[in-house]
CSV table of C-alpha atoms in Angstrom, one decimal:
chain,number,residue,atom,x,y,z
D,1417,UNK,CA,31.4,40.0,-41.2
D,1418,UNK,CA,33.5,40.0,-38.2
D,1419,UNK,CA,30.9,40.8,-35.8
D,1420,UNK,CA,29.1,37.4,-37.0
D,1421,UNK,CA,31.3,35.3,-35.3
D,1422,UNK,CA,32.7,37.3,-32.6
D,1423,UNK,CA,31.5,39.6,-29.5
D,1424,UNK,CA,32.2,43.0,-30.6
D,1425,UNK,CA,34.6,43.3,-27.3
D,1426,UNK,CA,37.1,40.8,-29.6
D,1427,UNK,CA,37.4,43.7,-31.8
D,1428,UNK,CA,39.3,46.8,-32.3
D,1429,UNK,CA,39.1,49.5,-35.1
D,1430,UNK,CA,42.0,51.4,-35.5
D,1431,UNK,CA,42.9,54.8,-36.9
D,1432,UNK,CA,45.6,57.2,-36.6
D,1433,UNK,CA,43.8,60.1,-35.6
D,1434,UNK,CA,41.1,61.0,-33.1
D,1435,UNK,CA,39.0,63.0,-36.2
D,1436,UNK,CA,38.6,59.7,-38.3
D,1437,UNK,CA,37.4,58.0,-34.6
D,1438,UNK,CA,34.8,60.3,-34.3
D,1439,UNK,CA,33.4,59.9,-37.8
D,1440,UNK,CA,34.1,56.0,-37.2
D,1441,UNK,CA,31.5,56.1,-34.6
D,1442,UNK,CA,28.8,57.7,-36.2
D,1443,UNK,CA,29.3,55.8,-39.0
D,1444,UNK,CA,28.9,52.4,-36.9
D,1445,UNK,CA,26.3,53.7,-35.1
D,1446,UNK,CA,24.5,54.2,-37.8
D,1447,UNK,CA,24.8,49.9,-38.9
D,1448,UNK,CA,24.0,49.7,-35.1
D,1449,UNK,CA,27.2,48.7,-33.7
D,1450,UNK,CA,27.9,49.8,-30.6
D,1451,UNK,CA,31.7,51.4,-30.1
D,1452,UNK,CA,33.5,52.3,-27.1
D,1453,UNK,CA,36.4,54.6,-27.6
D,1454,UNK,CA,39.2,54.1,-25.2
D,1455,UNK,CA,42.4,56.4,-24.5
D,1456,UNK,CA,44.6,53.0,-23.3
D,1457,UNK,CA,44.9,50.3,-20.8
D,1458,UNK,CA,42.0,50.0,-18.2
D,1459,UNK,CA,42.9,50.9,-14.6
D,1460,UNK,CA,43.9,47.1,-14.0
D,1461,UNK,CA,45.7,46.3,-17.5
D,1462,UNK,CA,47.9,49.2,-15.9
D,1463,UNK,CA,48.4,47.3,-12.6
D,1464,UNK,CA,49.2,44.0,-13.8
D,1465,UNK,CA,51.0,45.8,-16.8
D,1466,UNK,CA,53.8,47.2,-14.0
D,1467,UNK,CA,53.8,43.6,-12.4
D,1468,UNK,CA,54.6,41.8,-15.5
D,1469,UNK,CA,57.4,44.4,-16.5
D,1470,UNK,CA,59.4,42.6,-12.9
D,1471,UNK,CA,62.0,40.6,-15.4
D,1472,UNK,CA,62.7,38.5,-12.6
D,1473,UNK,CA,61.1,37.2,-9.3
D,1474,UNK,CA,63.3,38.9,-6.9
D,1475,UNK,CA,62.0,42.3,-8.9
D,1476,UNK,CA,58.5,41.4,-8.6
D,1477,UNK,CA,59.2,40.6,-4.9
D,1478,UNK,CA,60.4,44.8,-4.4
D,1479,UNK,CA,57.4,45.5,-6.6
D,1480,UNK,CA,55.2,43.9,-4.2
D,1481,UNK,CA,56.4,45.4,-0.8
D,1482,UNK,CA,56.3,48.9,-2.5
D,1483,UNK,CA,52.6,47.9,-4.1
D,1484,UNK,CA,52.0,47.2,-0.4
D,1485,UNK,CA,52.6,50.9,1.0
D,1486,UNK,CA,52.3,53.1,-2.3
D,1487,UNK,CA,50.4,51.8,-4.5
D,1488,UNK,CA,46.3,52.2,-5.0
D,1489,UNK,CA,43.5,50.1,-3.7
D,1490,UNK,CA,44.0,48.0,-7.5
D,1491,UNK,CA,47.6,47.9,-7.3
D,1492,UNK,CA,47.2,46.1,-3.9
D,1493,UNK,CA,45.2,43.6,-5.2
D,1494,UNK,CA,47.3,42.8,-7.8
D,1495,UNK,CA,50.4,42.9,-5.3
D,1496,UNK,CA,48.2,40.3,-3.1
D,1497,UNK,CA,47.9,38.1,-6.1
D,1498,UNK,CA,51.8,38.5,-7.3
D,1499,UNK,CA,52.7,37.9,-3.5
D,1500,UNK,CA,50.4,34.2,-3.4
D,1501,UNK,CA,52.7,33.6,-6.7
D,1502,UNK,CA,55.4,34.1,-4.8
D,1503,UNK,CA,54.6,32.2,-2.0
D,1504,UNK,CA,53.2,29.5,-3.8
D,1505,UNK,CA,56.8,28.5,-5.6
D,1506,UNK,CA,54.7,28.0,-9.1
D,1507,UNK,CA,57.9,27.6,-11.9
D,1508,UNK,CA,56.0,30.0,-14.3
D,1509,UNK,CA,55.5,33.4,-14.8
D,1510,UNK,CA,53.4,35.5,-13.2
D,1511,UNK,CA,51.1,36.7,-16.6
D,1512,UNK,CA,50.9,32.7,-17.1
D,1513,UNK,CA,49.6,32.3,-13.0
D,1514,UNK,CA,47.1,35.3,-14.1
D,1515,UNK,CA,46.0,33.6,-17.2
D,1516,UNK,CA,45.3,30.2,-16.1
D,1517,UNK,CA,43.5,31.4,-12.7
D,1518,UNK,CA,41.8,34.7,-13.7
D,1519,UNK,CA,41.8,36.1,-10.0
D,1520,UNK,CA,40.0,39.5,-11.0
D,1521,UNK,CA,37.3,38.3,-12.9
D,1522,UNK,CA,34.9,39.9,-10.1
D,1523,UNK,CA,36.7,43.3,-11.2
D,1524,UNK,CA,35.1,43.0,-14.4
D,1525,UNK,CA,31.0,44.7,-14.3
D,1526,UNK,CA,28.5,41.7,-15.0
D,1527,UNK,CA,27.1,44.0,-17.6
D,1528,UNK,CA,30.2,44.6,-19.3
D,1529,UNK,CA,29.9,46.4,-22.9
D,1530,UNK,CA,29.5,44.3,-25.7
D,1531,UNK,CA,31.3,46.8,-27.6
D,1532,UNK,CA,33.3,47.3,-30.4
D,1533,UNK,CA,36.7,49.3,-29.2
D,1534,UNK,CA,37.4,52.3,-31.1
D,1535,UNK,CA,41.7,53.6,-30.5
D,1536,UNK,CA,43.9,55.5,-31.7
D,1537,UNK,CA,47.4,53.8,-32.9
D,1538,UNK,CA,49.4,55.3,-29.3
D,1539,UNK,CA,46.5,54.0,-27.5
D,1540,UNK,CA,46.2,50.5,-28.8
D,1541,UNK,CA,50.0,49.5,-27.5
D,1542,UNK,CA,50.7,47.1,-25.2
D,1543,UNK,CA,46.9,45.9,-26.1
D,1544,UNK,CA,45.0,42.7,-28.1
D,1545,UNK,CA,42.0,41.6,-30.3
D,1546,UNK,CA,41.1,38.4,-32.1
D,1547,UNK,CA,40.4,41.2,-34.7
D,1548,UNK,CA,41.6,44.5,-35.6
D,1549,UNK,CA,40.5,46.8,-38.6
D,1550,UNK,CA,42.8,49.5,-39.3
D,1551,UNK,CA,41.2,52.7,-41.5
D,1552,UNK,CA,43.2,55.4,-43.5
D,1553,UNK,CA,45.8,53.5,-44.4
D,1554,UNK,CA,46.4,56.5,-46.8
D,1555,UNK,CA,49.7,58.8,-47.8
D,1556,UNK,CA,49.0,61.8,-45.2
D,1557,UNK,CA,47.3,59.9,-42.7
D,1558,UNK,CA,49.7,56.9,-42.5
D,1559,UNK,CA,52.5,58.4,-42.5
D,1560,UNK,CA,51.0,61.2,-40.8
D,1561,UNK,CA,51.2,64.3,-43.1
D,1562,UNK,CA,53.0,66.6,-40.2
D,1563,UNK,CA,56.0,63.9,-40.3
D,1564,UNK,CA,58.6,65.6,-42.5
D,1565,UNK,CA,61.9,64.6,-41.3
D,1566,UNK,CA,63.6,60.8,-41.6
D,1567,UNK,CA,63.6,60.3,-37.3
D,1568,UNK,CA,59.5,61.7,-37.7
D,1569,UNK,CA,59.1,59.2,-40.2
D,1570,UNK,CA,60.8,56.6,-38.1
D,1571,UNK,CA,58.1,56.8,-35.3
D,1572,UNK,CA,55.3,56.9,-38.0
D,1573,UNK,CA,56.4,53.8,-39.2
D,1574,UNK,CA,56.7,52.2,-35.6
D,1575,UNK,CA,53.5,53.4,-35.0
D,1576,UNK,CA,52.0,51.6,-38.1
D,1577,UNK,CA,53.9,48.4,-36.9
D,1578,UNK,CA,51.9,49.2,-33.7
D,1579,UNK,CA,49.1,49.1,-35.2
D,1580,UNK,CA,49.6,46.3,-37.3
D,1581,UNK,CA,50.8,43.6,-34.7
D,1582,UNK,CA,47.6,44.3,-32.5
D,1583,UNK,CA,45.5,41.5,-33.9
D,1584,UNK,CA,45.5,37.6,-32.7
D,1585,UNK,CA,44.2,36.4,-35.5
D,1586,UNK,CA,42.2,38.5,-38.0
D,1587,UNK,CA,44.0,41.9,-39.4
D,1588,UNK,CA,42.1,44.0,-42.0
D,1589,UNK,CA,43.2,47.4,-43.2
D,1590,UNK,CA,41.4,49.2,-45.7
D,1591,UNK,CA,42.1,52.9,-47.0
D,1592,UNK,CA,39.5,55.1,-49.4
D,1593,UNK,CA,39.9,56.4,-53.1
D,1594,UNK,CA,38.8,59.6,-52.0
D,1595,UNK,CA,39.2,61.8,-48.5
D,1596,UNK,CA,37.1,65.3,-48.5
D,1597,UNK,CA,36.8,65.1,-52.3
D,1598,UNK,CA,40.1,64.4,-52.9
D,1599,UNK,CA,41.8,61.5,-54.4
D,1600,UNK,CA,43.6,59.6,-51.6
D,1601,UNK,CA,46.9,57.4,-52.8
D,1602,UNK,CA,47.4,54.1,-50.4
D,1603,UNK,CA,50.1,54.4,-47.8
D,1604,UNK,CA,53.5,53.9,-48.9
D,1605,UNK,CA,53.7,50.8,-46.3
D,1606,UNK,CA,50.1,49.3,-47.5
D,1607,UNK,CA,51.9,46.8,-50.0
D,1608,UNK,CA,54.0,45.5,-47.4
D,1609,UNK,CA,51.4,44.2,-45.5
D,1610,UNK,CA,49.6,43.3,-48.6
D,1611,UNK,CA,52.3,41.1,-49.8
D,1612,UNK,CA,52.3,39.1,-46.5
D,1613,UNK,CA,49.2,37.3,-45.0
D,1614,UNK,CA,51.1,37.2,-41.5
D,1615,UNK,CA,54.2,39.1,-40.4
D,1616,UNK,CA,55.8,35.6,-40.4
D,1617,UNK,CA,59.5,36.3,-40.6
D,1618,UNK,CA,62.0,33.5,-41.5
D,1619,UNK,CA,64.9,33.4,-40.0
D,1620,UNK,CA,67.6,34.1,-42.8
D,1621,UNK,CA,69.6,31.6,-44.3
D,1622,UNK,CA,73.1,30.9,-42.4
D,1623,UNK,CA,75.8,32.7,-43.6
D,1624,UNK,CA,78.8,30.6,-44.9
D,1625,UNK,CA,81.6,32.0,-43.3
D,1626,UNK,CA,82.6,30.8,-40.1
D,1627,UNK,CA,83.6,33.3,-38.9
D,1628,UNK,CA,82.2,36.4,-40.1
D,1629,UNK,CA,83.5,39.7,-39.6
D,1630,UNK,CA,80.3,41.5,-38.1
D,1631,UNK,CA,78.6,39.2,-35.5
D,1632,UNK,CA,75.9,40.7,-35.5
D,1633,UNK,CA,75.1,40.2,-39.5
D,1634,UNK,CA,72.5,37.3,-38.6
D,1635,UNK,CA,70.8,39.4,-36.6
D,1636,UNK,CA,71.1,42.1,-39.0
D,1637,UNK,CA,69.2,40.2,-41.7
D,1638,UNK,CA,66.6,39.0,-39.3
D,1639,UNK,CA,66.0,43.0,-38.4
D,1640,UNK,CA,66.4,43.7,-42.1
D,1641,UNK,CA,63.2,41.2,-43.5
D,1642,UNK,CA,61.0,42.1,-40.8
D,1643,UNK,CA,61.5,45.5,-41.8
D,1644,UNK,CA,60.3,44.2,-45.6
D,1645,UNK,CA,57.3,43.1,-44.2
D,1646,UNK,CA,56.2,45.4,-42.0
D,1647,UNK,CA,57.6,47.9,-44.5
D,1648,UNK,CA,59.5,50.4,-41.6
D,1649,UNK,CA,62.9,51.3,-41.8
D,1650,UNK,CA,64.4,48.6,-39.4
D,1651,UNK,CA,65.9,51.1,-37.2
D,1652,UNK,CA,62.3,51.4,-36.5
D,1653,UNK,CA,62.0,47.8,-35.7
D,1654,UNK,CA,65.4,47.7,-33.3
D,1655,UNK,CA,68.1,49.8,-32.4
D,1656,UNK,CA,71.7,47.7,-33.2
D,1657,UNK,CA,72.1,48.3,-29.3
D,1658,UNK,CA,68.8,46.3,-29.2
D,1659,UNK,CA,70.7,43.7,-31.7
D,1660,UNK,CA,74.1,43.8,-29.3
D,1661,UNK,CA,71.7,42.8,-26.4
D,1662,UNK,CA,69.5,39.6,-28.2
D,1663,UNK,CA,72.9,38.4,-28.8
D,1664,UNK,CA,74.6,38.5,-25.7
D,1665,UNK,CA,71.4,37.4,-24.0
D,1666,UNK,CA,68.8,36.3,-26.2
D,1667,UNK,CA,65.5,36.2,-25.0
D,1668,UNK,CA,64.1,32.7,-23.3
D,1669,UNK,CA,60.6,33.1,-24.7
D,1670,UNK,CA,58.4,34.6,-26.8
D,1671,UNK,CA,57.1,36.8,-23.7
D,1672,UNK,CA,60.8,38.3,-23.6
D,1673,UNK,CA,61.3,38.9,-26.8
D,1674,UNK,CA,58.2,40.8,-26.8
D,1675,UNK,CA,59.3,42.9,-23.6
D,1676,UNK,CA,62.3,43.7,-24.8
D,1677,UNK,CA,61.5,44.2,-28.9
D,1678,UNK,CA,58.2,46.7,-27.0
D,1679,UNK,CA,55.4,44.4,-29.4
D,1680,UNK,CA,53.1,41.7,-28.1
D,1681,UNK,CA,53.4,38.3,-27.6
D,1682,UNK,CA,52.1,36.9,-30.3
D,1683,UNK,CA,53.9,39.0,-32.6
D,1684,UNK,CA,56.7,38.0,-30.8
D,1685,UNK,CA,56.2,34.4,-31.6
D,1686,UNK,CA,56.0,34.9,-35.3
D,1687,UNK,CA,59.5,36.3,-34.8
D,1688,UNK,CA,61.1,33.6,-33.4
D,1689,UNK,CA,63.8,31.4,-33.4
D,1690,UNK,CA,66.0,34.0,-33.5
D,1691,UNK,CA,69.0,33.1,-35.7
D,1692,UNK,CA,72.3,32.3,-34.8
């Protein structure tokens, strides 16, 4: 149904391993859908990816001069575009100059792939579709069956969160009643997402002391029902140095909060305000 109303370039199937992506593309090959399985970021998401980690402009300013001597014909170009940023005094942010003014559209081929992207959950971060559909969502797939201690567990359920921010608008995850013959039992973490339509995250109610005697305990609960909802254990979602750091500094925008949290911006913006 997706496909109907989208170019198969908006969208993303997801899996945890590179054995169910295989079978995913024969299967969809199959229905006639062409797939495209990619290992990560393209050659200039990687580029612009280093430019937009500059947290401020005298940062992206060093980026640029060593871009200029070190980088790769691609870093340049992005370096030529960050340095008419610069010069051109715009208030923004450098992503937002990108966005509006698409300089590397002639980077893209005319004949571009109409295709649906096929990744694993490591190779999806950092990355974006109006749609996502994530597969196996099964105990021994997600979490991964090889994950037998608590800090293995902890990256499997990061890894799921991953996964499960990756989608603009439309998120679908499915799982099977049966894998090789076998009954398959839904992952542990399936009802969290289940019992949300969006990982929209209120900000907890204000505690009624004054004063009280862990300042971080707003922050705590905020870490705490995100981790409901996304059903991870919320070291998973933060570290408490993480926690120290939003509220020394907290984060101007939604695009900070997503650099620093390591999830994309529109997850980012589900998260916010932060509370006080």
């Amino acid at each position: 149904g997706l496909l109907h109303h989208h170019r198969g370039r908006d969208l993303a199937v997801l899996a945890r391993t590179n054995e169910q992506l295989t079978l995913l593309q024969q299967v969809l090959a199959s229905f006639g859908i062409d797939t495209e399985r990619s290992t990560g970021r393209s050659p200039l998401e990687v580029a612009l990816r280093a430019a937009y980690r500059c947290a401020s402009r005298e940062q992206l300013a060093i980026w640029v001069d060593t871009s200029f001597t070190q980088g790769d014909v691609l870093t340049r170009r992005v370096a030529e575009e960050a340095d008419r940023f610069l010069s051109s005094g715009h208030p923004g942010q450098f992503r937002a100059w990108v966005e509006l003014r698409d300089p590397f559209d002639d980077l893209e081929p005319a004949d571009q792939r109409d295709a649906v992207a096929l990744l694993t959950f490591h190779a999806a971060k950092g990355r974006e579709w109006w749609g996502v559909v994530i597969t196996g969502a099964e105990e021994g797939l997600i979490p991964h069956g090889s994950a037998g201690s608590q800090a293995q567990l902890a990256e499997e359920a990061r890894l799921f969160y991953v996964a499960i921010t990756r989608a603009a608008q439309h998120l679908l995850v499915t799982h099977c009643a049966q894998r090789q013959r076998k009954p398959a039992a839904p992952s542990r973490w399936l009802q969290a997402v289940t019992d949300s339509t969006a990982l929209d995250v209120p900000a907890p109610p204000p505690t009624r002391s004054r004063l009280p005697t862990d300042p971080l305990l707003p922050l705590r609960e905020w870490r705490a029902a995100i981790a409901r909802v996304s059903g991870q254990p919320e070291l998973a979602v933060c570290s408490d140095r993480v926690l120290r750091s939003l509220a020394e500094t907290p984060p101007a925008d939604a695009a900070e909060l997503a650099r620093r949290l390591g999830i994309t911006e529109t997850a980012a913006a589900r998260l916010r305000p932060l509370p006080t």
